[in-house]
PDB file of C-alpha atoms in Angstrom:
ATOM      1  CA  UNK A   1     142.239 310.831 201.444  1.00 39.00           C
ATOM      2  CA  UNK A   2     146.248 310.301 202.000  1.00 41.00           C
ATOM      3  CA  UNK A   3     148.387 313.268 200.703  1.00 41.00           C
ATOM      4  CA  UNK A   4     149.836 312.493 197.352  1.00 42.00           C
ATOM      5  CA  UNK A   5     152.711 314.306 197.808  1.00 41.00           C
ATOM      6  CA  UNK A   6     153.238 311.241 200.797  1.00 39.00           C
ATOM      7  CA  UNK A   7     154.237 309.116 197.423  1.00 41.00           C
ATOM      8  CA  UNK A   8     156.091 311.743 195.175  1.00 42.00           C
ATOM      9  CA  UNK A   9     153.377 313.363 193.995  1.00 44.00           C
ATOM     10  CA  UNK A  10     154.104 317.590 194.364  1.00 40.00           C
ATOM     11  CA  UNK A  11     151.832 318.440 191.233  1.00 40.00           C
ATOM     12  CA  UNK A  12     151.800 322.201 190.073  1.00 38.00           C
ATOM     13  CA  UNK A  13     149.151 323.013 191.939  1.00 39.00           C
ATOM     14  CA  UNK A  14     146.469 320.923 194.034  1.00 41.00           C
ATOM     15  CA  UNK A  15     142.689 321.975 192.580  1.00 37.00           C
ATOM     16  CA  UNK A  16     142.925 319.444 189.911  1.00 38.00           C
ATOM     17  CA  UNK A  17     142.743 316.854 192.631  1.00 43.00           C
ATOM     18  CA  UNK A  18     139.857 318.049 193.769  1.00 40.00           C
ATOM     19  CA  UNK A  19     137.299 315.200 194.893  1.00 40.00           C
ATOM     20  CA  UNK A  20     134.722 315.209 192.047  1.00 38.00           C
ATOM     21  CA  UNK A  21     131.818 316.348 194.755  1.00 39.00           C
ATOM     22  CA  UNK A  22     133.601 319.352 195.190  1.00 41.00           C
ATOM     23  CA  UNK A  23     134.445 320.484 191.283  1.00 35.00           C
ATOM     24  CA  UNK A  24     130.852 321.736 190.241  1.00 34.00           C
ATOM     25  CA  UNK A  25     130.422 323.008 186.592  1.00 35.00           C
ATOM     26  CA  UNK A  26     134.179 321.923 186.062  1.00 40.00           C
ATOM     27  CA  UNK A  27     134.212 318.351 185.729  1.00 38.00           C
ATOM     28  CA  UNK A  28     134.177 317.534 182.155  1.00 40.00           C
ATOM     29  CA  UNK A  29     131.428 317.375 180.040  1.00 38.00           C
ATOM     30  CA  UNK A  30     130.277 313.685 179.018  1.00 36.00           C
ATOM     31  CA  UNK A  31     131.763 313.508 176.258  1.00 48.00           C
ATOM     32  CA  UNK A  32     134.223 310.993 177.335  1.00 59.00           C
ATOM     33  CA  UNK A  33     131.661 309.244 179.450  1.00 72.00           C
ATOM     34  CA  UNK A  34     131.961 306.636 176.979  1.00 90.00           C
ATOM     35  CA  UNK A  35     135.544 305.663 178.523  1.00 95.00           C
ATOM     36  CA  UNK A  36     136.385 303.061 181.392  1.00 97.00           C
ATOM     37  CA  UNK A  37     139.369 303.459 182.974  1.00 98.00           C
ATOM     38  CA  UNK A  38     141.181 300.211 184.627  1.00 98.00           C
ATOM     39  CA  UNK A  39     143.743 300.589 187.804  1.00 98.00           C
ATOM     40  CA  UNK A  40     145.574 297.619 188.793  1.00 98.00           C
ATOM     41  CA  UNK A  41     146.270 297.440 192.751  1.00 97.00           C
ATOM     42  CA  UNK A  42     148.022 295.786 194.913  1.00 96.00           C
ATOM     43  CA  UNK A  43     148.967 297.653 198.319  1.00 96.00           C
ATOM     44  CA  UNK A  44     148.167 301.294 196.909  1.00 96.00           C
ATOM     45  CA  UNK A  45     145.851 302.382 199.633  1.00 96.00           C
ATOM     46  CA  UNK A  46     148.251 305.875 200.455  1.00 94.00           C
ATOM     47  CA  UNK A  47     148.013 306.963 196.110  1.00 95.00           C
ATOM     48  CA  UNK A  48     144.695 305.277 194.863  1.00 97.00           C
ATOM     49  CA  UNK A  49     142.350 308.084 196.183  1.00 97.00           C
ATOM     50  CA  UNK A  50     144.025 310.691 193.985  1.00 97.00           C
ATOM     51  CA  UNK A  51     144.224 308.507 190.485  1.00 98.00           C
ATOM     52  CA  UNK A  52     140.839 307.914 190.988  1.00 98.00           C
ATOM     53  CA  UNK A  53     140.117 311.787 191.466  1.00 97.00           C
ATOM     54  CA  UNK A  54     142.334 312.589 188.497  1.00 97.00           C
ATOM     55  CA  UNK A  55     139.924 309.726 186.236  1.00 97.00           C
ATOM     56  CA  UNK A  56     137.011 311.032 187.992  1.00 96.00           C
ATOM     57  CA  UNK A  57     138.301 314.992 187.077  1.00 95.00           C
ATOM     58  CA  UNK A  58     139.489 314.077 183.159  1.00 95.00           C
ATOM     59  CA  UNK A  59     135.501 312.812 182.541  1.00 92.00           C
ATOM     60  CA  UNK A  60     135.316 309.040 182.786  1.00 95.00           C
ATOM     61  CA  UNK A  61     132.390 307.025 182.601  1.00 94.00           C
ATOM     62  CA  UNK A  62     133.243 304.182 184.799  1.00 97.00           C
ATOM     63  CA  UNK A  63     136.272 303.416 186.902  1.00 98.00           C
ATOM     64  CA  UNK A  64     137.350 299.480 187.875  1.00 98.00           C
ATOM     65  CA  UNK A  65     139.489 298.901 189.992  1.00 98.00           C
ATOM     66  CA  UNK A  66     140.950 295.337 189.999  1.00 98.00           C
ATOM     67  CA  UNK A  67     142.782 294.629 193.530  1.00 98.00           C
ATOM     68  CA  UNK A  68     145.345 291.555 193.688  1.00 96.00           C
ATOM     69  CA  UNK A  69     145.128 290.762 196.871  1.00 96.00           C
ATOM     70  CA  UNK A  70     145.813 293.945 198.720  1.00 96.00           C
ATOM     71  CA  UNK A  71     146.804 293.592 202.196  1.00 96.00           C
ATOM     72  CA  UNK A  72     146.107 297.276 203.220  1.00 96.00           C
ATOM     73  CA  UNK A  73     142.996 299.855 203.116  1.00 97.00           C
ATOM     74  CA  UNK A  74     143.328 299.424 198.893  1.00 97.00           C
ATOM     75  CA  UNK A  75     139.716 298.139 198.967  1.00 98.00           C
ATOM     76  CA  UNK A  76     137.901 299.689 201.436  1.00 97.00           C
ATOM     77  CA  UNK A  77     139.145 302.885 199.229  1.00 97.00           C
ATOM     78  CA  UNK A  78     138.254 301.233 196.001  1.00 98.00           C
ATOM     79  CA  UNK A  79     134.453 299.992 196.649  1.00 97.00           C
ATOM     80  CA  UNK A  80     133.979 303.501 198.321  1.00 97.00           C
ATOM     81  CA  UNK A  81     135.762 305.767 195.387  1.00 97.00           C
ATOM     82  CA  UNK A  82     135.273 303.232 192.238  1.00 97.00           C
ATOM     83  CA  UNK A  83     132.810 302.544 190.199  1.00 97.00           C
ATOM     84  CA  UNK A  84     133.466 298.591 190.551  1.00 97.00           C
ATOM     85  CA  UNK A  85     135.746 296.906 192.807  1.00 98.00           C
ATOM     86  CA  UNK A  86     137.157 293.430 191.385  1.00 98.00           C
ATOM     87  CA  UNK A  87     139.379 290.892 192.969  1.00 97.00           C
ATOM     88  CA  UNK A  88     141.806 288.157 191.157  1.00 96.00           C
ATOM     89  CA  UNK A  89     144.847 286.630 191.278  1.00 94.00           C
ATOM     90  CA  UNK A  90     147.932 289.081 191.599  1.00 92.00           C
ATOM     91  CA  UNK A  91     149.659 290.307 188.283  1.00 92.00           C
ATOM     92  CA  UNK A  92     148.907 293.374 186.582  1.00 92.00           C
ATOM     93  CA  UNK A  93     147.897 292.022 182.598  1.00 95.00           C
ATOM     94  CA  UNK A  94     145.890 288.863 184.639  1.00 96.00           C
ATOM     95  CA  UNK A  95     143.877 292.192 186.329  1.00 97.00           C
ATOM     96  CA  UNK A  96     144.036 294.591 183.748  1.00 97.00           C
ATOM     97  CA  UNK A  97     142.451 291.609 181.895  1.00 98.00           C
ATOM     98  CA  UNK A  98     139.906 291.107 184.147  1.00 98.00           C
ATOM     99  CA  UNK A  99     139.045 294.733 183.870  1.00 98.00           C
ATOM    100  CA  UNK A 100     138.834 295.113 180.410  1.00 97.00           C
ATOM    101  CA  UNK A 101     136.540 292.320 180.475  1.00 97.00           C
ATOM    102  CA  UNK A 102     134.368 293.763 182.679  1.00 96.00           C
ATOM    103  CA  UNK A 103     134.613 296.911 181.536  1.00 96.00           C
ATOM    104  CA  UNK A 104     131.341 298.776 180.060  1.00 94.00           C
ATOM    105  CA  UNK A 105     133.007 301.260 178.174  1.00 94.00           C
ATOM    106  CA  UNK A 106     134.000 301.493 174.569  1.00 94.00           C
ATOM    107  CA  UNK A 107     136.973 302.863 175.379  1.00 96.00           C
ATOM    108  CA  UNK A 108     139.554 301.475 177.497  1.00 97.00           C
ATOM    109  CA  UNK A 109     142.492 303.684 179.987  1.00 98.00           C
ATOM    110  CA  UNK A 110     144.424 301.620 181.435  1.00 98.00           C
ATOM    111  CA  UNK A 111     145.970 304.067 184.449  1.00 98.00           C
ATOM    112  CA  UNK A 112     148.378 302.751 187.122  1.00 96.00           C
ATOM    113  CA  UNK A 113     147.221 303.938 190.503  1.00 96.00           C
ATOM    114  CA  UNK A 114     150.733 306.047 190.893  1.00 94.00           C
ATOM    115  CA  UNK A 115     149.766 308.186 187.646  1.00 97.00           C
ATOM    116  CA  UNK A 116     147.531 310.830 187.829  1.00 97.00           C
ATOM    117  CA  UNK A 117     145.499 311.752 184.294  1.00 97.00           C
ATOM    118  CA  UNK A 118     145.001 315.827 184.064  1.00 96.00           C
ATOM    119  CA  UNK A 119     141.706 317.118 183.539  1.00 95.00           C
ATOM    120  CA  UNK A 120     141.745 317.235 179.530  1.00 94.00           C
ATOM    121  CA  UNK A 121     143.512 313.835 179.301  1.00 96.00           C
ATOM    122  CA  UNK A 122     140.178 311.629 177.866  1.00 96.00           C
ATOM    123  CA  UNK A 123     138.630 314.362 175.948  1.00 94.00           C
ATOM    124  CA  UNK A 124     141.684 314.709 174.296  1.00 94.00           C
ATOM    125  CA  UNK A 125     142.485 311.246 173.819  1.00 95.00           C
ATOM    126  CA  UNK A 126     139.066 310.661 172.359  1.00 93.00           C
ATOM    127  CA  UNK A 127     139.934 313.284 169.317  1.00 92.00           C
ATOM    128  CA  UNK A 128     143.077 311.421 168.643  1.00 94.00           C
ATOM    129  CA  UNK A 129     141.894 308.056 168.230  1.00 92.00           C
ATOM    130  CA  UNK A 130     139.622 308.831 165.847  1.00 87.00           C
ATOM    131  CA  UNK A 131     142.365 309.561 163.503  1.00 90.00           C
ATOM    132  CA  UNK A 132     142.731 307.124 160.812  1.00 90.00           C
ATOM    133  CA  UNK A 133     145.299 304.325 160.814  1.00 93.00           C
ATOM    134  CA  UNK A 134     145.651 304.984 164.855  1.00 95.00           C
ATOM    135  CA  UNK A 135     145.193 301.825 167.212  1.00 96.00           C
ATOM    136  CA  UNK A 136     146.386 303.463 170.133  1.00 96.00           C
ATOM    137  CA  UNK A 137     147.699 305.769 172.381  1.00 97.00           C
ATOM    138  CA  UNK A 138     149.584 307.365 175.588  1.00 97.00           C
ATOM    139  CA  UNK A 139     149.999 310.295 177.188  1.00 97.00           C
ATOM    140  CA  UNK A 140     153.427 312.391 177.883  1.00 96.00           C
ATOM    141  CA  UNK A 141     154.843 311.094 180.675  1.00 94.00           C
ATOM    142  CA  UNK A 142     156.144 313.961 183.573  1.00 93.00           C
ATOM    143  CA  UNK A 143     157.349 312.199 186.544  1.00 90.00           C
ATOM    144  CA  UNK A 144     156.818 314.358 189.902  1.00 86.00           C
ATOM    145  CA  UNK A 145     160.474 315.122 190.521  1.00 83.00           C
ATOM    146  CA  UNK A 146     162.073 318.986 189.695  1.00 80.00           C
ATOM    147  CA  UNK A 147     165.557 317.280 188.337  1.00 85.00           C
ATOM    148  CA  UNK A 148     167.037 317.234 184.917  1.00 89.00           C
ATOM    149  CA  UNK A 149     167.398 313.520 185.068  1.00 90.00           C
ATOM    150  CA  UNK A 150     164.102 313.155 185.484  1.00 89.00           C
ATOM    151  CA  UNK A 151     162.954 315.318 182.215  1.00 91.00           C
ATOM    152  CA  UNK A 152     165.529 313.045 180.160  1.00 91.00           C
ATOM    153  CA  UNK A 153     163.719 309.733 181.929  1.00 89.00           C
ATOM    154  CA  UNK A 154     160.357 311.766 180.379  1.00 92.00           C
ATOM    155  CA  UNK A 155     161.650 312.857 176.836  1.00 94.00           C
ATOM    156  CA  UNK A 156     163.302 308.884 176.522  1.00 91.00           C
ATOM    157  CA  UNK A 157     159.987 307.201 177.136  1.00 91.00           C
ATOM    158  CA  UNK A 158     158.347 309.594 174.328  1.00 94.00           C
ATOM    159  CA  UNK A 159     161.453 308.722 172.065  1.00 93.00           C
ATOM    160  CA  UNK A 160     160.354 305.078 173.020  1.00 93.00           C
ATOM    161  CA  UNK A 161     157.342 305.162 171.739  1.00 94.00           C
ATOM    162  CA  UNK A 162     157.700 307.147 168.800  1.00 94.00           C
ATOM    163  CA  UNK A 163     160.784 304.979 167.605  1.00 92.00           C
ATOM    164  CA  UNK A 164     159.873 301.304 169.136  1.00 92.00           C
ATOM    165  CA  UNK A 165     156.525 301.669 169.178  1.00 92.00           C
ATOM    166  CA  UNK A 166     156.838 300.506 172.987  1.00 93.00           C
ATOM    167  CA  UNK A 167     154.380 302.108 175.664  1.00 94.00           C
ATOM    168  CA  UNK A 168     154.895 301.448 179.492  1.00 92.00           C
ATOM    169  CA  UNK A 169     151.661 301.265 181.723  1.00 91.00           C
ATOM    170  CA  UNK A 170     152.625 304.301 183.325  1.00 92.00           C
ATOM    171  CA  UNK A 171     152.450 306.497 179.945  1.00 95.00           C
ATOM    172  CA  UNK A 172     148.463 305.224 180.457  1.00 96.00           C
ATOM    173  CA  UNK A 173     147.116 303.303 177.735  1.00 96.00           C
ATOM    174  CA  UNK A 174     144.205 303.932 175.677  1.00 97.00           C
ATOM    175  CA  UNK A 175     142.431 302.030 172.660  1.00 96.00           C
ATOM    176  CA  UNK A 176     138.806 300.417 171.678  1.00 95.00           C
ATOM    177  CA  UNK A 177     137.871 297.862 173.922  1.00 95.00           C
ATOM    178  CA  UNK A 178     136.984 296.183 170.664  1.00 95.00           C
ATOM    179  CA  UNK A 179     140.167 295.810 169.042  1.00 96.00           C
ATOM    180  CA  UNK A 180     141.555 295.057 172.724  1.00 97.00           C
ATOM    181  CA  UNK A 181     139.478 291.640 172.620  1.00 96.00           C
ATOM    182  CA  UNK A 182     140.252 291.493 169.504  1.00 96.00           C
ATOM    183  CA  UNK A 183     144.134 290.825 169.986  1.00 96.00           C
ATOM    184  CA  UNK A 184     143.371 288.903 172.842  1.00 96.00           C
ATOM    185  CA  UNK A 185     143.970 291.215 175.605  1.00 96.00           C
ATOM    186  CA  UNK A 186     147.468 291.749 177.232  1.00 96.00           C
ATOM    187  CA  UNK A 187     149.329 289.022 177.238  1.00 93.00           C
ATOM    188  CA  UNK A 188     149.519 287.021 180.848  1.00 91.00           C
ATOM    189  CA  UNK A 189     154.037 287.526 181.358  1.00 87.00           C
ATOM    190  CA  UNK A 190     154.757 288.886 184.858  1.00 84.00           C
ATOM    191  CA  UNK A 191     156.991 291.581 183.115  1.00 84.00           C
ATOM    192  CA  UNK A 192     156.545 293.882 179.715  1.00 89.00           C
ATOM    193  CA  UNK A 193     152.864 292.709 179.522  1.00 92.00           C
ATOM    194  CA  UNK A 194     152.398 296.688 178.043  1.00 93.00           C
ATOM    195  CA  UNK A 195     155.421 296.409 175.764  1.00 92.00           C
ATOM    196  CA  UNK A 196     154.056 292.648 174.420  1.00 91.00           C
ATOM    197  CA  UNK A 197     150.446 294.319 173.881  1.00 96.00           C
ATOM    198  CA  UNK A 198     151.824 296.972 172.022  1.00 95.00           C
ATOM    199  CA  UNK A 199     153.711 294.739 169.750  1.00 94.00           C
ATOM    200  CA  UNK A 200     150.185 293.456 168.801  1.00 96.00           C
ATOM    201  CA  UNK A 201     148.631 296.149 168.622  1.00 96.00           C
ATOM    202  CA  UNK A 202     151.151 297.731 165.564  1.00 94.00           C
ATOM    203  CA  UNK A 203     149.759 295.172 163.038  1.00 94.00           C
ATOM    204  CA  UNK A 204     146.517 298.099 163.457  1.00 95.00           C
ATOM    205  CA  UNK A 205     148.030 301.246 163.338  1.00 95.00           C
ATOM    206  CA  UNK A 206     150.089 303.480 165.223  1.00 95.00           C
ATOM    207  CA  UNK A 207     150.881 304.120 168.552  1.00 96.00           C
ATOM    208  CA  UNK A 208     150.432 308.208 169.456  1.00 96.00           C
ATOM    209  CA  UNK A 209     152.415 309.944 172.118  1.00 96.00           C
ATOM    210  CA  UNK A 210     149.390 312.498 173.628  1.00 97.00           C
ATOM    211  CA  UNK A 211     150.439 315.785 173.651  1.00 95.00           C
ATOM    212  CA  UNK A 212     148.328 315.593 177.351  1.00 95.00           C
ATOM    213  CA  UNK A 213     150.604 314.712 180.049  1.00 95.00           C
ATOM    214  CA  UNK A 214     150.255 311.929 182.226  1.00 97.00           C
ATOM    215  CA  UNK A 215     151.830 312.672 185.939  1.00 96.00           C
ATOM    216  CA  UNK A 216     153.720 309.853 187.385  1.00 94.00           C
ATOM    217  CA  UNK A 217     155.157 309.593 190.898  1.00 90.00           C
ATOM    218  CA  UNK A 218     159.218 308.798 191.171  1.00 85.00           C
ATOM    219  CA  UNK A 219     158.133 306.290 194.115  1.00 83.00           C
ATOM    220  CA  UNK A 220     160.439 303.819 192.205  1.00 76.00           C
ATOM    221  CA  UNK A 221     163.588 305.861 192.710  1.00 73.00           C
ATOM    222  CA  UNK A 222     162.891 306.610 196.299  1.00 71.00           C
ATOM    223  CA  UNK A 223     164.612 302.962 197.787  1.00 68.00           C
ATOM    224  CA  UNK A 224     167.338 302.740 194.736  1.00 75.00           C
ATOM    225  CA  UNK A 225     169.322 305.300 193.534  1.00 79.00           C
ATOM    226  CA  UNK A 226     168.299 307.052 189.909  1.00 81.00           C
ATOM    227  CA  UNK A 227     170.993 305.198 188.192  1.00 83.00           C
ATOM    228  CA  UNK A 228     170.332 301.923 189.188  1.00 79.00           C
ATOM    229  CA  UNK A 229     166.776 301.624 188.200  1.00 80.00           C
ATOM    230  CA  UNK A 230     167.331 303.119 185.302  1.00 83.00           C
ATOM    231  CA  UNK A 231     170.185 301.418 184.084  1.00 84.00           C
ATOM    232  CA  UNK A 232     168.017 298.198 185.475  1.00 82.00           C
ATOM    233  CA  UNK A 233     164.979 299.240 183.196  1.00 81.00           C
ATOM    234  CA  UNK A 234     167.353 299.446 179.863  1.00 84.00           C
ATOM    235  CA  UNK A 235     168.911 296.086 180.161  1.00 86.00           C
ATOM    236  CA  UNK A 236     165.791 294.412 180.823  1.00 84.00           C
ATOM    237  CA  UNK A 237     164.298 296.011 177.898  1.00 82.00           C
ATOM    238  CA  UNK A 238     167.158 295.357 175.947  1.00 82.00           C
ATOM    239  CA  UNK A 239     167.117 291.689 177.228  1.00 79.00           C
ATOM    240  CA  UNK A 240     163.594 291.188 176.556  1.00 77.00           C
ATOM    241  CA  UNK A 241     163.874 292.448 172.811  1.00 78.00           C
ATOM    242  CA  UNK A 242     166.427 290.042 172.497  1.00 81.00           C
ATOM    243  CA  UNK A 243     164.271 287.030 173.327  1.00 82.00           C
ATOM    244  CA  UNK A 244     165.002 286.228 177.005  1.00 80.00           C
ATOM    245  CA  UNK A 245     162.724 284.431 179.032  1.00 81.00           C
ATOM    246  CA  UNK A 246     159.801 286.351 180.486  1.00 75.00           C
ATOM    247  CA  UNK A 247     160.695 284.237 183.616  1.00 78.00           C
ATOM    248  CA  UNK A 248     164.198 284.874 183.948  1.00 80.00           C
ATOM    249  CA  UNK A 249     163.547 288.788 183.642  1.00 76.00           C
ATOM    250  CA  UNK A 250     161.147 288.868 186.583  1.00 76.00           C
ATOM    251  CA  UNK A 251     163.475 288.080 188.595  1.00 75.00           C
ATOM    252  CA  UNK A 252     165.212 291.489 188.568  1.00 72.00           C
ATOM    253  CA  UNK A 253     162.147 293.827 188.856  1.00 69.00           C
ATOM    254  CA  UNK A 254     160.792 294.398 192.503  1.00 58.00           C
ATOM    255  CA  UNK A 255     157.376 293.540 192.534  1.00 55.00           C
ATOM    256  CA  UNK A 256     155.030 296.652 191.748  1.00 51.00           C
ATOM    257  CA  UNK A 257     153.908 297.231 195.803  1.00 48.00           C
ATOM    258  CA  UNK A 258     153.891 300.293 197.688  1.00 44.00           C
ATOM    259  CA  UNK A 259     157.392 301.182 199.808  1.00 40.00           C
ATOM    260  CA  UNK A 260     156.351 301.458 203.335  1.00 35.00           C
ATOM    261  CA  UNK A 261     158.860 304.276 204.025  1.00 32.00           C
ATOM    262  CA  UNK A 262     159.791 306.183 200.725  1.00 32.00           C
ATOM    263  CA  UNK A 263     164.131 307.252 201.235  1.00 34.00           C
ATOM    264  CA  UNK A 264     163.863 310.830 200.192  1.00 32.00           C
ATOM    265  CA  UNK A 265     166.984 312.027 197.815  1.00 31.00           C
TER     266      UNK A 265
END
């Protein structure tokens, strides 16, 4: 297993990533078994061991893992770590699709394999969806990175969600499988694919912000400078709420592979 600190990860403290062999009476109890969780790939062979620990560690029944066309060790890691191992087409909602349809579970977690659920993160989840008039949810996002900016880039993507009803796939979603086929899955745009589903989903109920957290690397920032992605994330948000052509917006968002050599700032 690669060191997650390798892609921004420098969690407080390391036992949580624990391979599941090792964690004895402290892997949660099955009451979340009934939960499949869904990672994307493409190229994540250096951070895919530890999401899968962290899904493994928070209780989940099943794990798929839905590789576009990887070009590194992404699915040797996946059929040895995963539960199930499926290939497609590149583009995360055409593979988080074909997850969800092959999913087993009656609950679907949809975790990006740079995010890292905490040990509590499915049990708790499974209390708040029960709620009345709740269709969804996502965890509190903490990205890996001691800097102020960083806990503003956190407490905005709450605000997001609270206000827009918008969730990213890196807050980790979570609803019923049911009323995901229901809505017709996430709709196949090469960009906001997580903002569209949400959209559909608010016609059923609200969209929580966990009080769990979810922890997210800041691999993104590591090539451009803080500013510039983020500044690059608001205007295409702001674009796309406006109407703009899911094509045209593509355009400016760098594919969702690995960096080879991470700048440190």
């Amino acid at each position: 297993m690669s060191d997650p600190r390798s892609e921004g990860f420098a969690a407080p403290g390391r036992a949580w990533l624990t391979p599941p062999e090792q964690l004895g009476q402290h892997v949660s109890e099955p009451t979340t078994r009934a939960f499949s969780v869904i990672i994307p790939t493409y190229n994540e062979a250096a951070s895919l061991a530890a999401a899968i620990y962290s899904a493994r560690r928070s209780g989940a029944g099943e794990i798929v893992v839905v590789d576009g066309g990887s070009t590194d060790a992404t699915c040797t890691l996946a059929a040895q770590l995963a539960d199930r191992l499926l290939q497609t087409a590149p583009g995360r909602a055409t593979q988080m699709n074909v997850g969800a349809h092959q999913a087993r579970g009656d609950w679907l977690c949809f975790l990006h394999a740079d995010c890292l659920l905490t040990p509590q993160a499915l049990r708790q989840a499974a209390r708040y969806l029960s709620r009345d008039g709740v269709a969804a949810a996502c965890f509190r996002q903490y990205h890996l990175r001691r800097d102020w900016r960083f806990r503003c880039l956190d407490a905005g993507a709450c605000a997001r969600v609270r206000c827009l009803g918008l969730a990213y796939g890196d807050q980790g979603l979570v609803l019923a499988r049911r009323l995901f086929h229901r809505i017709g899955g996430f709709p196949e745009m090469p960009i906001f694919e997580d903002a569209a589903l949400c959209r559909k989903l608010q016609a059923y109920g609200k969209i929580l912000v966990l009080p769990c957290m979810i922890y997210v690397s800041p691999r993104r920032w590591h090539a451009r400078s803080f500013w510039g992605v983020t500044l690059t994330n608001w205007f295409l948000l702001a674009a796309w709420c406006l109407g703009v052509p899911h094509s045209w917006l593509a355009r400016f968002r760098p594919p969702y592979t690995q960096p080879s050599s991470p700048k440190r700032t």
